[in-house]
JSON list of C-alpha atoms in Angstrom, two decimals:
[
{"chain": "A", "resi": 14, "resn": "SER", "atom": "CA", "xyz": [28.97, -2.67, 9.99]},
{"chain": "A", "resi": 15, "resn": "GLY", "atom": "CA", "xyz": [28.50, -4.24, 6.58]},
{"chain": "A", "resi": 16, "resn": "GLY", "atom": "CA", "xyz": [25.65, -6.53, 7.67]},
{"chain": "A", "resi": 17, "resn": "LYS", "atom": "CA", "xyz": [22.53, -7.27, 5.65]},
{"chain": "A", "resi": 18, "resn": "LEU", "atom": "CA", "xyz": [18.96, -7.66, 6.84]},
{"chain": "A", "resi": 19, "resn": "ILE", "atom": "CA", "xyz": [16.66, -9.69, 4.62]},
{"chain": "A", "resi": 20, "resn": "VAL", "atom": "CA", "xyz": [13.08, -10.13, 5.77]},
{"chain": "A", "resi": 21, "resn": "TYR", "atom": "CA", "xyz": [10.50, -12.35, 4.12]},
{"chain": "A", "resi": 22, "resn": "GLU", "atom": "CA", "xyz": [7.00, -12.70, 5.38]},
{"chain": "A", "resi": 23, "resn": "GLY", "atom": "CA", "xyz": [4.18, -15.06, 4.56]},
{"chain": "A", "resi": 24, "resn": "PHE", "atom": "CA", "xyz": [0.56, -13.99, 4.53]},
{"chain": "A", "resi": 25, "resn": "SER", "atom": "CA", "xyz": [-0.91, -17.24, 5.82]},
{"chain": "A", "resi": 26, "resn": "ASP", "atom": "CA", "xyz": [0.50, -17.01, 9.34]},
{"chain": "A", "resi": 27, "resn": "GLN", "atom": "CA", "xyz": [-2.46, -16.61, 11.69]},
{"chain": "A", "resi": 28, "resn": "THR", "atom": "CA", "xyz": [-0.20, -15.82, 14.66]},
{"chain": "A", "resi": 29, "resn": "ALA", "atom": "CA", "xyz": [1.27, -12.57, 13.35]},
{"chain": "A", "resi": 30, "resn": "SER", "atom": "CA", "xyz": [0.03, -9.67, 11.26]},
{"chain": "A", "resi": 31, "resn": "SER", "atom": "CA", "xyz": [1.66, -9.50, 7.83]},
{"chain": "A", "resi": 32, "resn": "ARG", "atom": "CA", "xyz": [1.50, -5.70, 8.12]},
{"chain": "A", "resi": 33, "resn": "ASN", "atom": "CA", "xyz": [4.12, -5.63, 10.87]},
{"chain": "A", "resi": 34, "resn": "PRO", "atom": "CA", "xyz": [7.19, -6.17, 8.67]},
{"chain": "A", "resi": 35, "resn": "ILE", "atom": "CA", "xyz": [5.92, -3.65, 6.14]},
{"chain": "A", "resi": 36, "resn": "HIS", "atom": "CA", "xyz": [5.32, -1.07, 8.86]},
{"chain": "A", "resi": 37, "resn": "TYR", "atom": "CA", "xyz": [8.78, -1.72, 10.34]},
{"chain": "A", "resi": 38, "resn": "TYR", "atom": "CA", "xyz": [10.41, -1.47, 6.90]},
{"chain": "A", "resi": 39, "resn": "ASN", "atom": "CA", "xyz": [8.71, 1.88, 6.27]},
{"chain": "A", "resi": 40, "resn": "ARG", "atom": "CA", "xyz": [9.78, 3.16, 9.70]},
{"chain": "A", "resi": 41, "resn": "VAL", "atom": "CA", "xyz": [13.41, 2.19, 9.09]},
{"chain": "A", "resi": 42, "resn": "THR", "atom": "CA", "xyz": [13.27, 3.89, 5.70]},
{"chain": "A", "resi": 43, "resn": "GLY", "atom": "CA", "xyz": [11.76, 7.00, 7.28]},
{"chain": "A", "resi": 44, "resn": "VAL", "atom": "CA", "xyz": [14.51, 7.23, 9.89]},
{"chain": "A", "resi": 45, "resn": "MET", "atom": "CA", "xyz": [17.52, 6.33, 7.73]},
{"chain": "A", "resi": 46, "resn": "GLY", "atom": "CA", "xyz": [16.44, 7.56, 4.33]},
{"chain": "A", "resi": 47, "resn": "ARG", "atom": "CA", "xyz": [15.86, 5.34, 1.32]},
{"chain": "A", "resi": 48, "resn": "ASP", "atom": "CA", "xyz": [19.41, 5.50, -0.07]},
{"chain": "A", "resi": 49, "resn": "GLN", "atom": "CA", "xyz": [21.12, 4.39, 3.13]},
{"chain": "A", "resi": 50, "resn": "GLN", "atom": "CA", "xyz": [18.45, 1.84, 4.06]},
{"chain": "A", "resi": 51, "resn": "SER", "atom": "CA", "xyz": [18.44, 0.14, 0.65]},
{"chain": "A", "resi": 52, "resn": "ASP", "atom": "CA", "xyz": [22.12, -0.76, 1.03]},
{"chain": "A", "resi": 53, "resn": "PHE", "atom": "CA", "xyz": [21.44, -3.26, 3.79]},
{"chain": "A", "resi": 54, "resn": "TYR", "atom": "CA", "xyz": [17.70, -3.93, 4.23]},
{"chain": "A", "resi": 55, "resn": "ARG", "atom": "CA", "xyz": [15.36, -5.73, 1.86]},
{"chain": "A", "resi": 56, "resn": "LEU", "atom": "CA", "xyz": [11.79, -6.82, 2.47]},
{"chain": "A", "resi": 57, "resn": "PHE", "atom": "CA", "xyz": [10.19, -9.57, 0.39]},
{"chain": "A", "resi": 58, "resn": "MET", "atom": "CA", "xyz": [6.55, -10.45, 0.75]},
{"chain": "A", "resi": 59, "resn": "VAL", "atom": "CA", "xyz": [6.08, -14.00, -0.49]},
{"chain": "A", "resi": 60, "resn": "PRO", "atom": "CA", "xyz": [3.79, -14.74, -3.45]},
{"chain": "A", "resi": 61, "resn": "GLY", "atom": "CA", "xyz": [0.92, -15.97, -1.30]},
{"chain": "A", "resi": 62, "resn": "MET", "atom": "CA", "xyz": [-0.32, -12.38, -1.23]},
{"chain": "A", "resi": 63, "resn": "GLU", "atom": "CA", "xyz": [-1.03, -12.48, -4.93]},
{"chain": "A", "resi": 64, "resn": "ILE", "atom": "CA", "xyz": [-3.91, -14.92, -4.45]},
{"chain": "A", "resi": 65, "resn": "PHE", "atom": "CA", "xyz": [-5.41, -12.62, -1.82]},
{"chain": "A", "resi": 66, "resn": "PHE", "atom": "CA", "xyz": [-5.49, -9.70, -4.24]},
{"chain": "A", "resi": 67, "resn": "ARG", "atom": "CA", "xyz": [-6.80, -11.87, -7.08]},
{"chain": "A", "resi": 68, "resn": "ARG", "atom": "CA", "xyz": [-9.68, -13.06, -4.94]},
{"chain": "A", "resi": 69, "resn": "LEU", "atom": "CA", "xyz": [-10.34, -9.53, -3.76]},
{"chain": "A", "resi": 70, "resn": "GLY", "atom": "CA", "xyz": [-10.61, -8.38, -7.36]},
{"chain": "A", "resi": 71, "resn": "GLU", "atom": "CA", "xyz": [-12.81, -11.30, -8.35]},
{"chain": "A", "resi": 72, "resn": "ALA", "atom": "CA", "xyz": [-15.16, -10.63, -5.46]},
{"chain": "A", "resi": 73, "resn": "PHE", "atom": "CA", "xyz": [-15.61, -6.93, -6.21]},
{"chain": "A", "resi": 74, "resn": "CYS", "atom": "CA", "xyz": [-15.06, -6.50, -9.97]},
{"chain": "A", "resi": 75, "resn": "ALA", "atom": "CA", "xyz": [-18.57, -7.52, -10.98]},
{"chain": "A", "resi": 76, "resn": "ASP", "atom": "CA", "xyz": [-20.11, -4.89, -8.70]},
{"chain": "A", "resi": 77, "resn": "GLY", "atom": "CA", "xyz": [-17.94, -2.10, -10.11]},
{"chain": "A", "resi": 78, "resn": "VAL", "atom": "CA", "xyz": [-16.44, -1.49, -6.67]},
{"chain": "A", "resi": 79, "resn": "PHE", "atom": "CA", "xyz": [-12.86, -2.63, -7.31]},
{"chain": "A", "resi": 80, "resn": "ARG", "atom": "CA", "xyz": [-10.26, -0.26, -8.77]},
{"chain": "A", "resi": 81, "resn": "LEU", "atom": "CA", "xyz": [-6.86, -1.37, -10.09]},
{"chain": "A", "resi": 82, "resn": "THR", "atom": "CA", "xyz": [-4.67, 1.29, -11.67]},
{"chain": "A", "resi": 83, "resn": "PHE", "atom": "CA", "xyz": [-1.13, 1.33, -13.03]},
{"chain": "A", "resi": 84, "resn": "ILE", "atom": "CA", "xyz": [1.33, 3.84, -14.39]},
{"chain": "A", "resi": 85, "resn": "GLU", "atom": "CA", "xyz": [4.01, 2.97, -16.92]},
{"chain": "A", "resi": 86, "resn": "VAL", "atom": "CA", "xyz": [7.30, 4.71, -17.61]},
{"chain": "A", "resi": 87, "resn": "GLY", "atom": "CA", "xyz": [9.08, 3.82, -20.81]},
{"chain": "A", "resi": 88, "resn": "GLY", "atom": "CA", "xyz": [6.77, 0.84, -21.31]},
{"chain": "A", "resi": 89, "resn": "GLN", "atom": "CA", "xyz": [7.58, -0.60, -17.85]},
{"chain": "A", "resi": 90, "resn": "LEU", "atom": "CA", "xyz": [5.21, -0.76, -14.89]},
{"chain": "A", "resi": 91, "resn": "ALA", "atom": "CA", "xyz": [6.34, 1.86, -12.40]},
{"chain": "A", "resi": 92, "resn": "ALA", "atom": "CA", "xyz": [3.49, 1.90, -9.86]},
{"chain": "A", "resi": 93, "resn": "GLY", "atom": "CA", "xyz": [0.14, 0.34, -9.07]},
{"chain": "A", "resi": 94, "resn": "THR", "atom": "CA", "xyz": [-2.78, 0.93, -6.74]},
{"chain": "A", "resi": 95, "resn": "ILE", "atom": "CA", "xyz": [-5.72, -1.10, -5.50]},
{"chain": "A", "resi": 96, "resn": "GLY", "atom": "CA", "xyz": [-8.81, 0.65, -4.28]},
{"chain": "A", "resi": 97, "resn": "PHE", "atom": "CA", "xyz": [-12.56, 0.57, -3.91]},
{"chain": "A", "resi": 98, "resn": "VAL", "atom": "CA", "xyz": [-15.42, 2.95, -4.59]},
{"chain": "A", "resi": 99, "resn": "TRP", "atom": "CA", "xyz": [-18.37, 2.69, -2.27]},
{"chain": "A", "resi": 100, "resn": "GLY", "atom": "CA", "xyz": [-21.08, 5.08, -1.16]},
{"chain": "A", "resi": 101, "resn": "GLY", "atom": "CA", "xyz": [-19.65, 8.05, -3.05]},
{"chain": "A", "resi": 102, "resn": "THR", "atom": "CA", "xyz": [-16.13, 7.68, -1.62]},
{"chain": "A", "resi": 103, "resn": "SER", "atom": "CA", "xyz": [-13.02, 6.27, -3.25]},
{"chain": "A", "resi": 104, "resn": "TYR", "atom": "CA", "xyz": [-10.76, 4.29, -0.90]},
{"chain": "A", "resi": 105, "resn": "LEU", "atom": "CA", "xyz": [-7.06, 3.65, -1.55]},
{"chain": "A", "resi": 106, "resn": "TYR", "atom": "CA", "xyz": [-6.40, 0.19, -0.13]},
{"chain": "A", "resi": 107, "resn": "ASN", "atom": "CA", "xyz": [-2.84, -0.56, -1.24]},
{"chain": "A", "resi": 108, "resn": "SER", "atom": "CA", "xyz": [-0.15, 0.91, -3.44]},
{"chain": "A", "resi": 109, "resn": "ALA", "atom": "CA", "xyz": [3.35, 0.04, -4.59]},
{"chain": "A", "resi": 110, "resn": "PHE", "atom": "CA", "xyz": [6.01, 1.45, -6.86]},
{"chain": "A", "resi": 111, "resn": "ASP", "atom": "CA", "xyz": [9.23, 0.29, -8.48]},
{"chain": "A", "resi": 112, "resn": "ARG", "atom": "CA", "xyz": [12.05, 1.99, -6.60]},
{"chain": "A", "resi": 113, "resn": "SER", "atom": "CA", "xyz": [14.18, 2.18, -9.74]},
{"chain": "A", "resi": 114, "resn": "TRP", "atom": "CA", "xyz": [11.77, 4.90, -10.91]},
{"chain": "A", "resi": 115, "resn": "GLY", "atom": "CA", "xyz": [11.76, 6.59, -7.49]},
{"chain": "A", "resi": 116, "resn": "THR", "atom": "CA", "xyz": [13.15, 9.92, -8.68]},
{"chain": "A", "resi": 117, "resn": "LEU", "atom": "CA", "xyz": [10.01, 10.34, -10.81]},
{"chain": "A", "resi": 118, "resn": "ALA", "atom": "CA", "xyz": [7.71, 9.59, -7.84]},
{"chain": "A", "resi": 119, "resn": "PRO", "atom": "CA", "xyz": [5.41, 7.30, -9.85]},
{"chain": "A", "resi": 120, "resn": "GLY", "atom": "CA", "xyz": [3.44, 6.30, -6.75]},
{"chain": "A", "resi": 121, "resn": "MET", "atom": "CA", "xyz": [2.62, 9.91, -5.93]},
{"chain": "A", "resi": 122, "resn": "VAL", "atom": "CA", "xyz": [1.71, 10.62, -9.55]},
{"chain": "A", "resi": 123, "resn": "LEU", "atom": "CA", "xyz": [-0.58, 7.58, -9.63]},
{"chain": "A", "resi": 124, "resn": "VAL", "atom": "CA", "xyz": [-2.35, 8.46, -6.38]},
{"chain": "A", "resi": 125, "resn": "GLY", "atom": "CA", "xyz": [-2.92, 11.94, -7.82]},
{"chain": "A", "resi": 126, "resn": "GLU", "atom": "CA", "xyz": [-4.37, 10.32, -10.93]},
{"chain": "A", "resi": 127, "resn": "ASP", "atom": "CA", "xyz": [-6.60, 8.09, -8.77]},
{"chain": "A", "resi": 128, "resn": "ILE", "atom": "CA", "xyz": [-7.91, 11.22, -7.04]},
{"chain": "A", "resi": 129, "resn": "ARG", "atom": "CA", "xyz": [-8.62, 12.82, -10.43]},
{"chain": "A", "resi": 130, "resn": "LEU", "atom": "CA", "xyz": [-10.48, 9.69, -11.57]},
{"chain": "A", "resi": 131, "resn": "ALA", "atom": "CA", "xyz": [-12.52, 9.65, -8.34]},
{"chain": "A", "resi": 132, "resn": "ILE", "atom": "CA", "xyz": [-13.55, 13.26, -8.95]},
{"chain": "A", "resi": 133, "resn": "GLU", "atom": "CA", "xyz": [-14.55, 12.40, -12.55]},
{"chain": "A", "resi": 134, "resn": "GLU", "atom": "CA", "xyz": [-16.66, 9.51, -11.22]},
{"chain": "A", "resi": 135, "resn": "GLY", "atom": "CA", "xyz": [-18.48, 11.94, -8.94]},
{"chain": "A", "resi": 136, "resn": "CYS", "atom": "CA", "xyz": [-16.99, 10.76, -5.65]},
{"chain": "A", "resi": 137, "resn": "GLY", "atom": "CA", "xyz": [-17.35, 13.23, -2.81]},
{"chain": "A", "resi": 138, "resn": "GLY", "atom": "CA", "xyz": [-14.26, 11.96, -0.97]},
{"chain": "A", "resi": 139, "resn": "PHE", "atom": "CA", "xyz": [-10.99, 10.13, -1.35]},
{"chain": "A", "resi": 140, "resn": "ASP", "atom": "CA", "xyz": [-9.90, 8.17, 1.72]},
{"chain": "A", "resi": 141, "resn": "LEU", "atom": "CA", "xyz": [-6.27, 7.09, 2.04]},
{"chain": "A", "resi": 142, "resn": "LEU", "atom": "CA", "xyz": [-7.32, 4.78, 4.90]},
{"chain": "A", "resi": 143, "resn": "LYS", "atom": "CA", "xyz": [-5.18, 4.00, 7.91]},
{"chain": "A", "resi": 144, "resn": "GLY", "atom": "CA", "xyz": [-1.42, 4.09, 8.16]},
{"chain": "A", "resi": 145, "resn": "ASP", "atom": "CA", "xyz": [0.89, 6.86, 9.24]},
{"chain": "A", "resi": 146, "resn": "TYR", "atom": "CA", "xyz": [2.80, 7.26, 5.99]},
{"chain": "A", "resi": 147, "resn": "SER", "atom": "CA", "xyz": [4.28, 10.63, 5.05]},
{"chain": "A", "resi": 148, "resn": "TYR", "atom": "CA", "xyz": [3.02, 10.54, 1.46]},
{"chain": "A", "resi": 149, "resn": "LYS", "atom": "CA", "xyz": [-0.56, 10.64, 2.73]},
{"chain": "A", "resi": 150, "resn": "TYR", "atom": "CA", "xyz": [-0.03, 14.02, 4.39]},
{"chain": "A", "resi": 151, "resn": "ARG", "atom": "CA", "xyz": [1.18, 15.46, 1.10]},
{"chain": "A", "resi": 152, "resn": "PHE", "atom": "CA", "xyz": [-2.36, 14.87, -0.17]},
{"chain": "A", "resi": 153, "resn": "GLY", "atom": "CA", "xyz": [-3.92, 16.63, 2.82]},
{"chain": "A", "resi": 154, "resn": "SER", "atom": "CA", "xyz": [-4.63, 13.59, 4.97]},
{"chain": "A", "resi": 155, "resn": "HIS", "atom": "CA", "xyz": [-5.07, 13.99, 8.72]},
{"chain": "A", "resi": 156, "resn": "PRO", "atom": "CA", "xyz": [-4.10, 11.45, 11.41]},
{"chain": "A", "resi": 157, "resn": "ARG", "atom": "CA", "xyz": [-6.90, 9.19, 12.62]},
{"chain": "A", "resi": 158, "resn": "ALA", "atom": "CA", "xyz": [-6.81, 7.02, 15.68]},
{"chain": "A", "resi": 159, "resn": "VAL", "atom": "CA", "xyz": [-7.18, 3.33, 14.96]},
{"chain": "A", "resi": 160, "resn": "LYS", "atom": "CA", "xyz": [-9.18, 1.60, 17.64]},
{"chain": "A", "resi": 161, "resn": "ARG", "atom": "CA", "xyz": [-9.49, -2.04, 18.54]},
{"chain": "A", "resi": 162, "resn": "LEU", "atom": "CA", "xyz": [-12.63, -3.60, 19.93]},
{"chain": "A", "resi": 163, "resn": "VAL", "atom": "CA", "xyz": [-12.62, -7.04, 21.48]},
{"chain": "A", "resi": 164, "resn": "VAL", "atom": "CA", "xyz": [-15.99, -8.61, 22.18]},
{"chain": "A", "resi": 165, "resn": "THR", "atom": "CA", "xyz": [-16.21, -11.67, 24.37]},
{"chain": "A", "resi": 166, "resn": "ARG", "atom": "CA", "xyz": [-19.10, -13.68, 25.69]}
]
């Protein structure tokens, strides 16, 4: 009782997936609830991830594929999303929100806005991609099996 769990994860480690601590954090939050979990558990993803997203944007901005959206509350960033549009479908790749604005659900509002923008662009679909996160089901998502294929010679 009274302990703290602080997790930091680098994105350069080739021996472990950087998604694992995020997935675990979300699972703990789902089981315990955000209020109780936030008292003892913090997850920090080290800045190395920033360069990944910068390069991703640089690679796809010129082609008009990359989407970066934000929502502000009271002049402060409250949520952001990264996505792609390809072949008539908009794909939500990553999203985040500032928990201090959590009662306003800025992440949910922004994903709804991204869907509206995709419709305006003429997209025939909006794909929330993989990940078993409850917010996705609120937008009508359905579970999809993720498969792994290993090819050897």
